[in-house]
Coordinates of C-alpha atoms in Angstrom, one line a residue:
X1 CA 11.2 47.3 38.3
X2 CA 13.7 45.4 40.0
X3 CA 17.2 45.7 39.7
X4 CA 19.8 42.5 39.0
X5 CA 23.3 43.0 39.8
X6 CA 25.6 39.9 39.6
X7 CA 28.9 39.3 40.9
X8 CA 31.6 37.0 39.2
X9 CA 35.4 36.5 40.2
X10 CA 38.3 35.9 38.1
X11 CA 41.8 35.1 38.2
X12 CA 41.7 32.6 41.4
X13 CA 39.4 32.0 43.9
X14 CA 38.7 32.9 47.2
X15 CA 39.2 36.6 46.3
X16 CA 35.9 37.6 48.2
X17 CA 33.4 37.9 45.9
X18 CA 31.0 37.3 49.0
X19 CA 32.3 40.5 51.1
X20 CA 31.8 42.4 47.9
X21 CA 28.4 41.7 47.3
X22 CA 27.6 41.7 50.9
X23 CA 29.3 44.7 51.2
X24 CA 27.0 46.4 48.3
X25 CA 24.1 45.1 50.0
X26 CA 25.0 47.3 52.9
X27 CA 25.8 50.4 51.1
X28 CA 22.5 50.2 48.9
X29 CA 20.3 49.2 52.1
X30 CA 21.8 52.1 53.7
X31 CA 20.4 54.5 51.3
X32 CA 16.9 53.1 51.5
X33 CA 16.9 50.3 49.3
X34 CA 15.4 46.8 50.0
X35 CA 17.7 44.3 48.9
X36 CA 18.0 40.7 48.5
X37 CA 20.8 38.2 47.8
X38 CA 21.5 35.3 46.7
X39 CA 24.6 32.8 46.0
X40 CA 24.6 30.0 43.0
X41 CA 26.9 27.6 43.4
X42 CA 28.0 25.0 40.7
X43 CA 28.9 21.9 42.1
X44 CA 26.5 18.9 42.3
X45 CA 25.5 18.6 45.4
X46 CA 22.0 19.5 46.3
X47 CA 23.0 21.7 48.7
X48 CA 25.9 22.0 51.3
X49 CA 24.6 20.1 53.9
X50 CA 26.6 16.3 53.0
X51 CA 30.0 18.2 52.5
X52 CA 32.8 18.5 54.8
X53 CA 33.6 21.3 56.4
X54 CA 37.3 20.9 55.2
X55 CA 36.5 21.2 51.6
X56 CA 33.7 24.1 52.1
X57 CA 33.9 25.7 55.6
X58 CA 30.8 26.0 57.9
X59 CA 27.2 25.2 56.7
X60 CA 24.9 28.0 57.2
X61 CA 21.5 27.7 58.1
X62 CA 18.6 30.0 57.1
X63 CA 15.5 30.2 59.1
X64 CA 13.3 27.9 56.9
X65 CA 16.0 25.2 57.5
X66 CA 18.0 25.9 54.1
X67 CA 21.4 24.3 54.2
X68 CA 23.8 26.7 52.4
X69 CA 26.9 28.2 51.5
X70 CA 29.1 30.0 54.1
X71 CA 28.5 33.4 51.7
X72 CA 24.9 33.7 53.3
X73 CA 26.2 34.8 56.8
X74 CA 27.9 37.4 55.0
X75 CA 25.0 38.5 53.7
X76 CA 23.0 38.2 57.0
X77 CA 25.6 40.2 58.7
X78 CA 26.0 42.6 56.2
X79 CA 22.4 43.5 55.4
X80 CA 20.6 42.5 58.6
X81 CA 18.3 40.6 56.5
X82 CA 17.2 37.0 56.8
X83 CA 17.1 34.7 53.9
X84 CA 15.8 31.5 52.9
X85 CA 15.8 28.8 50.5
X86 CA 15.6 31.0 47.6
X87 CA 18.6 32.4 48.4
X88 CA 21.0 29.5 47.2
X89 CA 20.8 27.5 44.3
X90 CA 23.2 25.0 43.1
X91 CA 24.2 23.1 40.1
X92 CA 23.1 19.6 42.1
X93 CA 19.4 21.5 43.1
X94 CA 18.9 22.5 39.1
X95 CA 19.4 19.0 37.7
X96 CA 17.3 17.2 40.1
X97 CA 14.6 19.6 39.6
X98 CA 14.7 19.6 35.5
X99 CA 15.3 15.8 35.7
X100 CA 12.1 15.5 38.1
X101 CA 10.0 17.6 35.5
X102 CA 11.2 15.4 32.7
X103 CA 10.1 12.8 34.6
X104 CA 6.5 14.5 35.1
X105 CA 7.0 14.8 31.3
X106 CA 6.5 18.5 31.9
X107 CA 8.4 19.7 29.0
X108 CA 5.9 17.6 26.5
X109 CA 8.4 15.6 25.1
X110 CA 10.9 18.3 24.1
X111 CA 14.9 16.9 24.6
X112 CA 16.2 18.0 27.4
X113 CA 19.3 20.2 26.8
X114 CA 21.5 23.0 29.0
X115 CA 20.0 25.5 27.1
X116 CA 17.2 26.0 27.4
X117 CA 15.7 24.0 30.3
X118 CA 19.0 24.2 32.6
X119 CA 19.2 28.0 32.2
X120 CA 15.7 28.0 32.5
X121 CA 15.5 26.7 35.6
X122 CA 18.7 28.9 36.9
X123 CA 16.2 31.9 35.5
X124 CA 13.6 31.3 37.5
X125 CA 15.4 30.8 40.7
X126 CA 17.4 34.4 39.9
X127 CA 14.3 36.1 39.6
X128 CA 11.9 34.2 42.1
X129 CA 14.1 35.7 45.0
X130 CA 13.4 38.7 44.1
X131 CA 9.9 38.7 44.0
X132 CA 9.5 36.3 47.0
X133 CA 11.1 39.7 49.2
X134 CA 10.0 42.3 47.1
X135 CA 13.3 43.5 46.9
X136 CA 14.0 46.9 44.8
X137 CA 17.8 44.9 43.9
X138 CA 18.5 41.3 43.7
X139 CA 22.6 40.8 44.3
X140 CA 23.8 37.3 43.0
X141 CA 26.8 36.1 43.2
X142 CA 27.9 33.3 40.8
X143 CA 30.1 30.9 42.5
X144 CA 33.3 29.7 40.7
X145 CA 36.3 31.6 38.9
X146 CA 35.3 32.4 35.4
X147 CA 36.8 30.3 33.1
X148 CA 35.5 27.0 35.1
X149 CA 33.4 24.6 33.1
X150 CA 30.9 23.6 36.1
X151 CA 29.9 27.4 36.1
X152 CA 28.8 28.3 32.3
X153 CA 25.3 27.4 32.6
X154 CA 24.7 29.6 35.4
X155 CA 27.0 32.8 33.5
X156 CA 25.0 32.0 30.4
X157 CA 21.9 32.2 32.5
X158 CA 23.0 35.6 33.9
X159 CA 23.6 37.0 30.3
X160 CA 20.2 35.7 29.3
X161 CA 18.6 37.4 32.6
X162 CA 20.5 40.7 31.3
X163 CA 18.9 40.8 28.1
X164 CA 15.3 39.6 29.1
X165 CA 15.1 42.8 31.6
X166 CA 17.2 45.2 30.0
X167 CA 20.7 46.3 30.5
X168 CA 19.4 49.5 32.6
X169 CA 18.2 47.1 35.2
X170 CA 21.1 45.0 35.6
X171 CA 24.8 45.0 36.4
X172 CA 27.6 42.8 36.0
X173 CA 30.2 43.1 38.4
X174 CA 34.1 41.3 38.3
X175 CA 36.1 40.8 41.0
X176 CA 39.8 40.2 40.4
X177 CA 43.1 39.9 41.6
X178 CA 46.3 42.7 41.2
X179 CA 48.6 40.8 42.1
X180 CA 51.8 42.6 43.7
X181 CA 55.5 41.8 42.2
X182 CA 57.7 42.5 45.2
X183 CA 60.6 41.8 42.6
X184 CA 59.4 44.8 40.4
X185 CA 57.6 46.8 43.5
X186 CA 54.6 47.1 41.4
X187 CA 50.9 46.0 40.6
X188 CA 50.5 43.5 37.1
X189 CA 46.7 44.8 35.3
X190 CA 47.3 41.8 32.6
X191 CA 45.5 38.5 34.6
X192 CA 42.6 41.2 35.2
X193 CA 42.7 42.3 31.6
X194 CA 42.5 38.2 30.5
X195 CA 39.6 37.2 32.5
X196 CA 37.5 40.1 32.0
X197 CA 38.5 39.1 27.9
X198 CA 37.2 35.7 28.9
X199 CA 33.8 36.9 30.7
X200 CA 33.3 38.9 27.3
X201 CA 34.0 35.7 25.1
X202 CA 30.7 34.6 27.4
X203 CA 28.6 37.6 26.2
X204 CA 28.7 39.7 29.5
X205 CA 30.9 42.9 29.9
X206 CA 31.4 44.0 32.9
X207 CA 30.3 47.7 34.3
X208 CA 32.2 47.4 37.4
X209 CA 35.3 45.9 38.1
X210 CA 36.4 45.5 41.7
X211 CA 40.4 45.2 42.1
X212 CA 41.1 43.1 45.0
X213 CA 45.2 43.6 46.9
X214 CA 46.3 43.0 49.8
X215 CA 49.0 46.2 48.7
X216 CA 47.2 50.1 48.0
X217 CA 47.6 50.3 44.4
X218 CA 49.3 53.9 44.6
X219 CA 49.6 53.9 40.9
X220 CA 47.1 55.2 39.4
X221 CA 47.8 54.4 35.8
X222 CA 47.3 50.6 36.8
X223 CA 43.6 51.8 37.4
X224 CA 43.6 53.7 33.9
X225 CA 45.0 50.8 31.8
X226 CA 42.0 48.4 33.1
X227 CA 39.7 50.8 32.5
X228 CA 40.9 51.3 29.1
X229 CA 41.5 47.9 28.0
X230 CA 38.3 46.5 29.7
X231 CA 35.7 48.5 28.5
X232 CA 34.2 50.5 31.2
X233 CA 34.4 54.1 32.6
X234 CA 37.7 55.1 35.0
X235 CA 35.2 55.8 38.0
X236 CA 33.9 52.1 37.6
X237 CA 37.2 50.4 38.4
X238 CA 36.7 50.0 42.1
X239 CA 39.9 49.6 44.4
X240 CA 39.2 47.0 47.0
X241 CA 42.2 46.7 49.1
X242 CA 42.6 44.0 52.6
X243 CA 41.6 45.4 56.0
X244 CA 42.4 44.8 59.3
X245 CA 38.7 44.6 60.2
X246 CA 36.0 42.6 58.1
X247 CA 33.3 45.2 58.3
X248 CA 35.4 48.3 57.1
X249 CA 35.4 46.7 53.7
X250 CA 31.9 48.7 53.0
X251 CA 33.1 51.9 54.1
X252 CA 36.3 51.2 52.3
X253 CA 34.3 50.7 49.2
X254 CA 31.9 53.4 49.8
X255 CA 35.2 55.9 49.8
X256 CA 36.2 55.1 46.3
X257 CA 32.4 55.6 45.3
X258 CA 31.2 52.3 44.8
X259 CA 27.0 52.3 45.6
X260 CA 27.1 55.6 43.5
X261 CA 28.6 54.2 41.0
X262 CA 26.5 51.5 41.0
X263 CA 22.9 53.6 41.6
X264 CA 24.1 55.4 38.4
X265 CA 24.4 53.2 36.2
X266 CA 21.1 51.4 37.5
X267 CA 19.4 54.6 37.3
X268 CA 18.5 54.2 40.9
X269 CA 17.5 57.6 42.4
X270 CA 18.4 56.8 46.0
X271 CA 19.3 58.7 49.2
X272 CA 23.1 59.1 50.4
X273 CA 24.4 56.7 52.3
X274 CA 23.2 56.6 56.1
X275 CA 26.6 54.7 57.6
X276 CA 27.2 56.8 60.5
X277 CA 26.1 53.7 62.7
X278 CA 28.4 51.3 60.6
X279 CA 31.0 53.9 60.9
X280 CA 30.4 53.5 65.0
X281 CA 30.6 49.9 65.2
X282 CA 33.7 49.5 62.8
X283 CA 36.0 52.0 65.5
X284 CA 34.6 50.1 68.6
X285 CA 36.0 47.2 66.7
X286 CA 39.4 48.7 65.8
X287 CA 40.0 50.6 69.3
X288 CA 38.6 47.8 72.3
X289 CA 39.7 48.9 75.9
X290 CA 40.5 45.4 77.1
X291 CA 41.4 41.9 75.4
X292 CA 39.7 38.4 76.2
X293 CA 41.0 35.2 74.8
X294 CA 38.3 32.6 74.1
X295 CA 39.1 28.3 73.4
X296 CA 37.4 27.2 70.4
X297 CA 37.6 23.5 71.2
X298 CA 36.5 21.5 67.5
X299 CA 37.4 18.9 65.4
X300 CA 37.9 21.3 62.1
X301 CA 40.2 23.8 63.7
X302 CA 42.7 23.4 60.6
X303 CA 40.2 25.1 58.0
X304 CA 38.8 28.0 60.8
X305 CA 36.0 29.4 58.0
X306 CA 34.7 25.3 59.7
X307 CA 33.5 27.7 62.3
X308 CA 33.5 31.1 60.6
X309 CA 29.9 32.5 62.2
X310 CA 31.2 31.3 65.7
X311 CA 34.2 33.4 65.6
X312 CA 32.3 36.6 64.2
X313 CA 29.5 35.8 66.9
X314 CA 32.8 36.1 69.7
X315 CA 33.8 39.6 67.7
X316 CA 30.5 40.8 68.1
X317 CA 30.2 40.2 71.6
X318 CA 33.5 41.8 72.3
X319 CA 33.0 44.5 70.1
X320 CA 29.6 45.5 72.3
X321 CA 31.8 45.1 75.2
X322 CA 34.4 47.0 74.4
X323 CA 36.9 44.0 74.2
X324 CA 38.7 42.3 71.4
X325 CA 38.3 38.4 71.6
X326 CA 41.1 36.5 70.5
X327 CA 40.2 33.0 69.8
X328 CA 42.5 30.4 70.6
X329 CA 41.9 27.5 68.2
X330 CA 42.3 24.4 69.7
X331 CA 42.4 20.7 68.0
X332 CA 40.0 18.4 70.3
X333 CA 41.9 15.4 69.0
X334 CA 45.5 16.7 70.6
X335 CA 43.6 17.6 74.1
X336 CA 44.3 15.3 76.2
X337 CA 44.0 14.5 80.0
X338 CA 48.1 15.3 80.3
X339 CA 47.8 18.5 78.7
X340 CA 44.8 20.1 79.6
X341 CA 46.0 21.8 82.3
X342 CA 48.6 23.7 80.5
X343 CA 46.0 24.0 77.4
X344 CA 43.3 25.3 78.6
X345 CA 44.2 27.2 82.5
X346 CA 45.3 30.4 80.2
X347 CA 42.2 30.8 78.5
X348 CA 39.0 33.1 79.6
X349 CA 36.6 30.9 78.3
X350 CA 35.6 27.8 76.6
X351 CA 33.7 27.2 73.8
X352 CA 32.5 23.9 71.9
X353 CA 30.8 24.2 68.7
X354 CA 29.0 22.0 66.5
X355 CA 30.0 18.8 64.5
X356 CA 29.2 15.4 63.5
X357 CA 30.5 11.7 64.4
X358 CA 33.1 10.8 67.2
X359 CA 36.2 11.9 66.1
X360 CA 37.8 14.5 68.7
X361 CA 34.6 13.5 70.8
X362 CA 36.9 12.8 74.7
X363 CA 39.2 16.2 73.9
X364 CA 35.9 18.4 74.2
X365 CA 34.7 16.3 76.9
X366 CA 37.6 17.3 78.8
X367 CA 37.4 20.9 77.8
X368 CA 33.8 21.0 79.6
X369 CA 34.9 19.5 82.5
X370 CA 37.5 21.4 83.0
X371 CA 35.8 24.0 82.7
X372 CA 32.8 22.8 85.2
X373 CA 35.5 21.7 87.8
X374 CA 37.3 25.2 87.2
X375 CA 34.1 27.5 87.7
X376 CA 35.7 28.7 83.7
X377 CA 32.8 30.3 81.6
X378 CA 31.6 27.9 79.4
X379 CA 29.6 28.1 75.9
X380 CA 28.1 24.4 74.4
X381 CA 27.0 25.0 70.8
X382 CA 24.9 22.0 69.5
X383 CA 27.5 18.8 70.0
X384 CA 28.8 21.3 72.5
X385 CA 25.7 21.0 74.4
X386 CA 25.5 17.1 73.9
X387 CA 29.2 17.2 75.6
X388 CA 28.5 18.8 78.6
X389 CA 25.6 16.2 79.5
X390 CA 27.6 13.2 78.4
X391 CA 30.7 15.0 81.0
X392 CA 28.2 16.0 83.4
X393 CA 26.6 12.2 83.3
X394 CA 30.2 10.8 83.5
X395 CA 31.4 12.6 85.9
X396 CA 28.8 13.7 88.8
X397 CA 25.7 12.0 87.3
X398 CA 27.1 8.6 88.4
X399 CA 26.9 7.1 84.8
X400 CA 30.8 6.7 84.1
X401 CA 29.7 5.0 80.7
X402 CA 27.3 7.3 79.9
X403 CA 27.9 8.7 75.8
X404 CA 25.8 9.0 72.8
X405 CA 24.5 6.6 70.7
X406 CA 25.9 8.9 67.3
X407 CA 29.3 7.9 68.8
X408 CA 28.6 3.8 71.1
X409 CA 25.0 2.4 69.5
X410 CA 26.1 -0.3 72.2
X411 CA 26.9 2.1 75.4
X412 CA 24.7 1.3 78.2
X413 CA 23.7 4.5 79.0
X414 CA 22.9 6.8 75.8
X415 CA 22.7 10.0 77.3
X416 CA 22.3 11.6 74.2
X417 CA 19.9 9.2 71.3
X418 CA 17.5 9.4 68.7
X419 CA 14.4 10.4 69.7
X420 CA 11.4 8.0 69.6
X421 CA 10.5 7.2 65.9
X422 CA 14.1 8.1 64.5
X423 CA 16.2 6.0 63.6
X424 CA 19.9 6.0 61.9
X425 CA 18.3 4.4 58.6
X426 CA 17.3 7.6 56.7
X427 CA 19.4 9.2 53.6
X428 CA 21.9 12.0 55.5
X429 CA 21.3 15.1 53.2
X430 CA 18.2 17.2 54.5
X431 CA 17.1 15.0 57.2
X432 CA 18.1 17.0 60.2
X433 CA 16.3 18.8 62.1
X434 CA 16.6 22.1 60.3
X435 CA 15.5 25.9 60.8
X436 CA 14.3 28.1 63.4
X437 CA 12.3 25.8 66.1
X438 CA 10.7 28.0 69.4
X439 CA 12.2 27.2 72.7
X440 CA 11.0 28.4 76.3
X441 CA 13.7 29.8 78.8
X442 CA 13.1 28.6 82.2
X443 CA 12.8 31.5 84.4
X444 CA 15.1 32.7 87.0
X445 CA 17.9 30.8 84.7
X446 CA 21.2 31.7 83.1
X447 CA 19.3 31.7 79.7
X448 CA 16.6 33.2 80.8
X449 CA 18.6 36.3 82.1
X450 CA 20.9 36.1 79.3
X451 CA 17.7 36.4 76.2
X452 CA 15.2 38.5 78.8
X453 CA 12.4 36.7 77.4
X454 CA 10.6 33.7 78.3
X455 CA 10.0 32.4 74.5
X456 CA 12.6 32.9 72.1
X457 CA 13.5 30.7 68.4
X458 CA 16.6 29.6 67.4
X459 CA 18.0 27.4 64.2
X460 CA 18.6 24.0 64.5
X461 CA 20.7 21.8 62.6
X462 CA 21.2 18.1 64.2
X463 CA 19.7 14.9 64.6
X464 CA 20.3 13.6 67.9
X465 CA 18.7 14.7 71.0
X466 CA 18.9 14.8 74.8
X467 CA 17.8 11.2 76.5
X468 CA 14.1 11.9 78.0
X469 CA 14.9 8.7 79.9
X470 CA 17.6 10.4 81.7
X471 CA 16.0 14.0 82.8
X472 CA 15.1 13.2 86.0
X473 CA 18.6 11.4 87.1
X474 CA 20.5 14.5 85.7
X475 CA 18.3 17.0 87.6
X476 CA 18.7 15.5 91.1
X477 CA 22.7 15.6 90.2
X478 CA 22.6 19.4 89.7
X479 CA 21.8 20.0 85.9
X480 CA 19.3 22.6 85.2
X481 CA 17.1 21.8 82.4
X482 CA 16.9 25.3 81.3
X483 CA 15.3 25.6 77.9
X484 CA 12.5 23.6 76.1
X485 CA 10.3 22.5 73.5
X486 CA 6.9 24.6 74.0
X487 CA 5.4 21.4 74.4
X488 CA 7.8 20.1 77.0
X489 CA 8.7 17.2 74.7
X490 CA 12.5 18.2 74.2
X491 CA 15.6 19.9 75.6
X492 CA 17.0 22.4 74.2
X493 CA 19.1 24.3 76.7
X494 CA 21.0 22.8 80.0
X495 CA 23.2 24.9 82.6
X496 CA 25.2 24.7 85.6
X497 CA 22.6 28.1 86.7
X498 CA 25.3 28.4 90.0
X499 CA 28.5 29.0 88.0
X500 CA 29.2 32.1 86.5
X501 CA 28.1 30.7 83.1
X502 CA 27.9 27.5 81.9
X503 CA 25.7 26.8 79.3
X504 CA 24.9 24.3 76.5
X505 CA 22.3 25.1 73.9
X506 CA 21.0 22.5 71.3
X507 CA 20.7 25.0 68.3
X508 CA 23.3 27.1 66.4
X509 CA 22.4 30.9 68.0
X510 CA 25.9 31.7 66.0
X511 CA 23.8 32.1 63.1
X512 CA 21.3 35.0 64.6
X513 CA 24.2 37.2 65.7
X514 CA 24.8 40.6 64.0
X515 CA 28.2 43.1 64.2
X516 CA 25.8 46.1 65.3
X517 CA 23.1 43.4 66.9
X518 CA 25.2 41.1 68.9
X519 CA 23.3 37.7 70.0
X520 CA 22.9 37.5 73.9
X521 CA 24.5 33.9 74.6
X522 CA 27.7 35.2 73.0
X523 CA 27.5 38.2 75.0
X524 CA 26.9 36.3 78.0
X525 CA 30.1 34.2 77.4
X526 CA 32.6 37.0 76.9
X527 CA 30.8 39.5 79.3
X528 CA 31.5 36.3 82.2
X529 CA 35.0 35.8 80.5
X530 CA 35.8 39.3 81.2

């Protein structure tokens, strides 16, 4: 049968729930397990596509075009696995479907009520996942702290889940704070010992509680006291202290017993650990031979989780390469034409990711043309791609008024536009174009040297497109057209193929890359940087 583990957070937020469960994903898949995972998020939006990136960070995108939660890519990178739309659910997505039944006048009259229709609903999702992968555990992590109002439907769902298959076949995990009294020079058990007292007023007890410091907590009657005063067994109070590296936090965990703790209690008769590999990959990340500094040139630089799978994508890449990447986070708004020399002459390389409307828009327009004029490696993610044709049109294309119609519906020459058909009359959540879309690589091209392979598939997540209208003027000015639609119809890669890399892509390949799998175009980027 399969097994349900769930993952809740107390004290404050932003404790890293999602590294834990990610992290346990690892550790189980690595002793043979199939595992799936899954975040449930309680605000109202449908899903995380309409948010801003300042409130929420980046919005990842599965292959089957689900807009989610930033916890995904964890998972992805984690467990190697790709999920899909079953594997976030929020509070918004669980309304709109029990209001849309009650509409159908699917529930026969009945009045509607949180329980049972809205945890019905939240039930169905938990356990669909798991039989959509076949996966031997299903990790969900509930989004919130405890103790917030927004997120008891979905704990009461959890409890309900608990009992329906058994409390051998699930497992409720907390992670909390310790926080460290430098006054004192000592850990404080007693916010722990509160919200685990709050989770229980809910009906759920915790088996495992994960202590999160950024301090070792040397002291090991801290440990004993949770144990003791929070129901559960001293070898099930996990320590899970701050690393220097992301990916040691598995191995970290794995050292204080954490999948066997877990297998136990789940009865789950599983291999040891294989992490040799992982082990491999995390001391290439903590020893590189040489050092590369990368611009990140965006509009959301001041939250950086606005960009967090870019930056791991850059890790990865170095990490293969034996380099650490430093990425020098740069505010497209304060780039200007007076300091862009003194900006952006100290860097390795350039990159421009993703975003929407035209704030910021001329800073990275100047960042890829520097870094065309400057021969600098350059790396177009998206609205990175869309800049380097609007520069390249402005600037040696002959169209000095050249822009997109997202940011001048009036400019005479939209570069960049809606594709026949569109138009900017449509509701903005879920209308993108969303998911994993093929693309051919041109051959004897940047791209295609960089993948190896004349077809590849990439996720998308935008609306606008490259101008048809302007293809051939672009080509006789020295743009190569190097990636398309399999029917020809639209661009989805350009380059500068004579510089040492210079590259815009329409899709978000940030999403595909892996710590031990690093994607190619990154690898391309900081490989030429070096």
């Amino acid at each position: 049968m399969t097994k349900y583990i769930f993952v809740t957070g107390g004290v404050v937020s932003g404790l890293g729930k999602g590294i834990t469960a990610a992290s346990l994903g690892r550790l189980l898949k690595s002793r043979g397990l199939k595992v799936a995972a899954q975040k449930l998020d309680p605000y109202i939006n449908v899903d995380s596509g309409t948010m801003s990136p300042y409130q929420h960070g980046e919005v990842y995108v599965t292959e089957d075009g689900a807009e989610t939660d930033l916890d995904l890519g964890h998972y992805e990178r984690f467990i190697d696995e790709d999920l899909n739309r079953y594997s976030n659910l929020t509070a918004g997505k669980v309304y709109w479907n029990v209001l849309n039944k009650e509409r159908r006048g699917e529930y026969l009259g009945s009045t509607v009520q949180v329980i049972p229709h809205i945890t019905d609903e939240i039930k169905a999702f938990i356990y669909r996942v798991g039989k959509h992968s076949d996966a031997d555990v299903v990790i969900t992590e509930l989004g919130g702290t405890i103790g917030d109002i927004e997120s008891q439907p979905f704990i009461e769902a959890a409890r309900q889940v608990s009992l329906e298959v058994g409390r051998e076949n699930s497992l409720f995990i907390h992670v909390t704070l310790v926080p460290y009294l430098r006054g004192s020079n000592e850990h404080k058990s007693k916010p722990t010992q509160h919200s685990v007292k709050e989770l229980q007023d809910m009906g759920i007890h915790p088996d495992v509680i994960v202590l999160r410091s950024d301090e070792p907590i040397e002291d090991d009657g801290v440990m004993r006291k949770i144990a003791l005063f929070c129901n559960v067994q001293p070898d099930c109070v996990i320590e899970n202290r701050t690393v220097s590296c992301l990916y040691e936090a598995p191995l970290m965990l794995e050292a204080a017993g954490f999948s066997g703790v877990v297998c136990r209690r789940l009865g789950l008769d599983a291999s040891a650990p294989a992490l040799d590999e992982w082990r491999e990959m995390v001391e290439r990340m903590k020893h590189p031979s040489r050092a590369v500094t990368i611009g990140l040139v965006g509009k959301y630089t001041q939250l950086r989780d606005a960009y967090l799978s870019v930056a791991e994508a850059l890790r990865h890449a170095g990490s293969a390469l034996g380099a650490a990447v430093s990425v020098e986070w740069i505010d497209s708004e304060r780039l200007t034409a007076e300091n862009a020399e003194e900006t952006l002459s100290p860097l390795d390389g350039i990159l421009v990711p993703g975003g929407f409307g035209s704030r910021g828009i001329e800073g990275m327009i100047l960042a890829a043309q520097y870094a065309r004029a400057n021969g600098k490696p350059y790396l177009g993610l998206c609205l990175g791609m869309q800049i380097a044709v609007i520069e390249f049109a402005r600037h040696v294309a002959g169209l000095p008024d050249a822009s997109s119609g997202e940011f001048d519906e009036n400019c005479p020459h939209k570069v960049i536009d809606f594709m026949p058909g569109q138009s900017s009359g449509v509701d903005k959540g879920g209308t993108l174009r969303l998911g994993s879309y093929p693309c051919v690589a041109v051959p004897n091209t940047t791209l295609a040297r960089c993948y190896g392979a004349a077809e590849i598939a990439e996720r998308h997540r935008h609306r606008y497109e490259f101008n048809n209208d302007y293809r051939d003027v672009m080509r006789r000015a020295g743009l190569t057209l190097s990636g398309m639609s399999p029917d020809g119809t639209l661009v989805e890669a350009v380059e500068l193929t004579g510089q040492p890399f210079y590259v815009g892509v329409q899709y978000h390949p940030e999403f595909k890359s892996r710590p031990n799998r690093p994607h190619p175009l990154f690898l391309g980027l900081v490989k030429a940087a070096l």
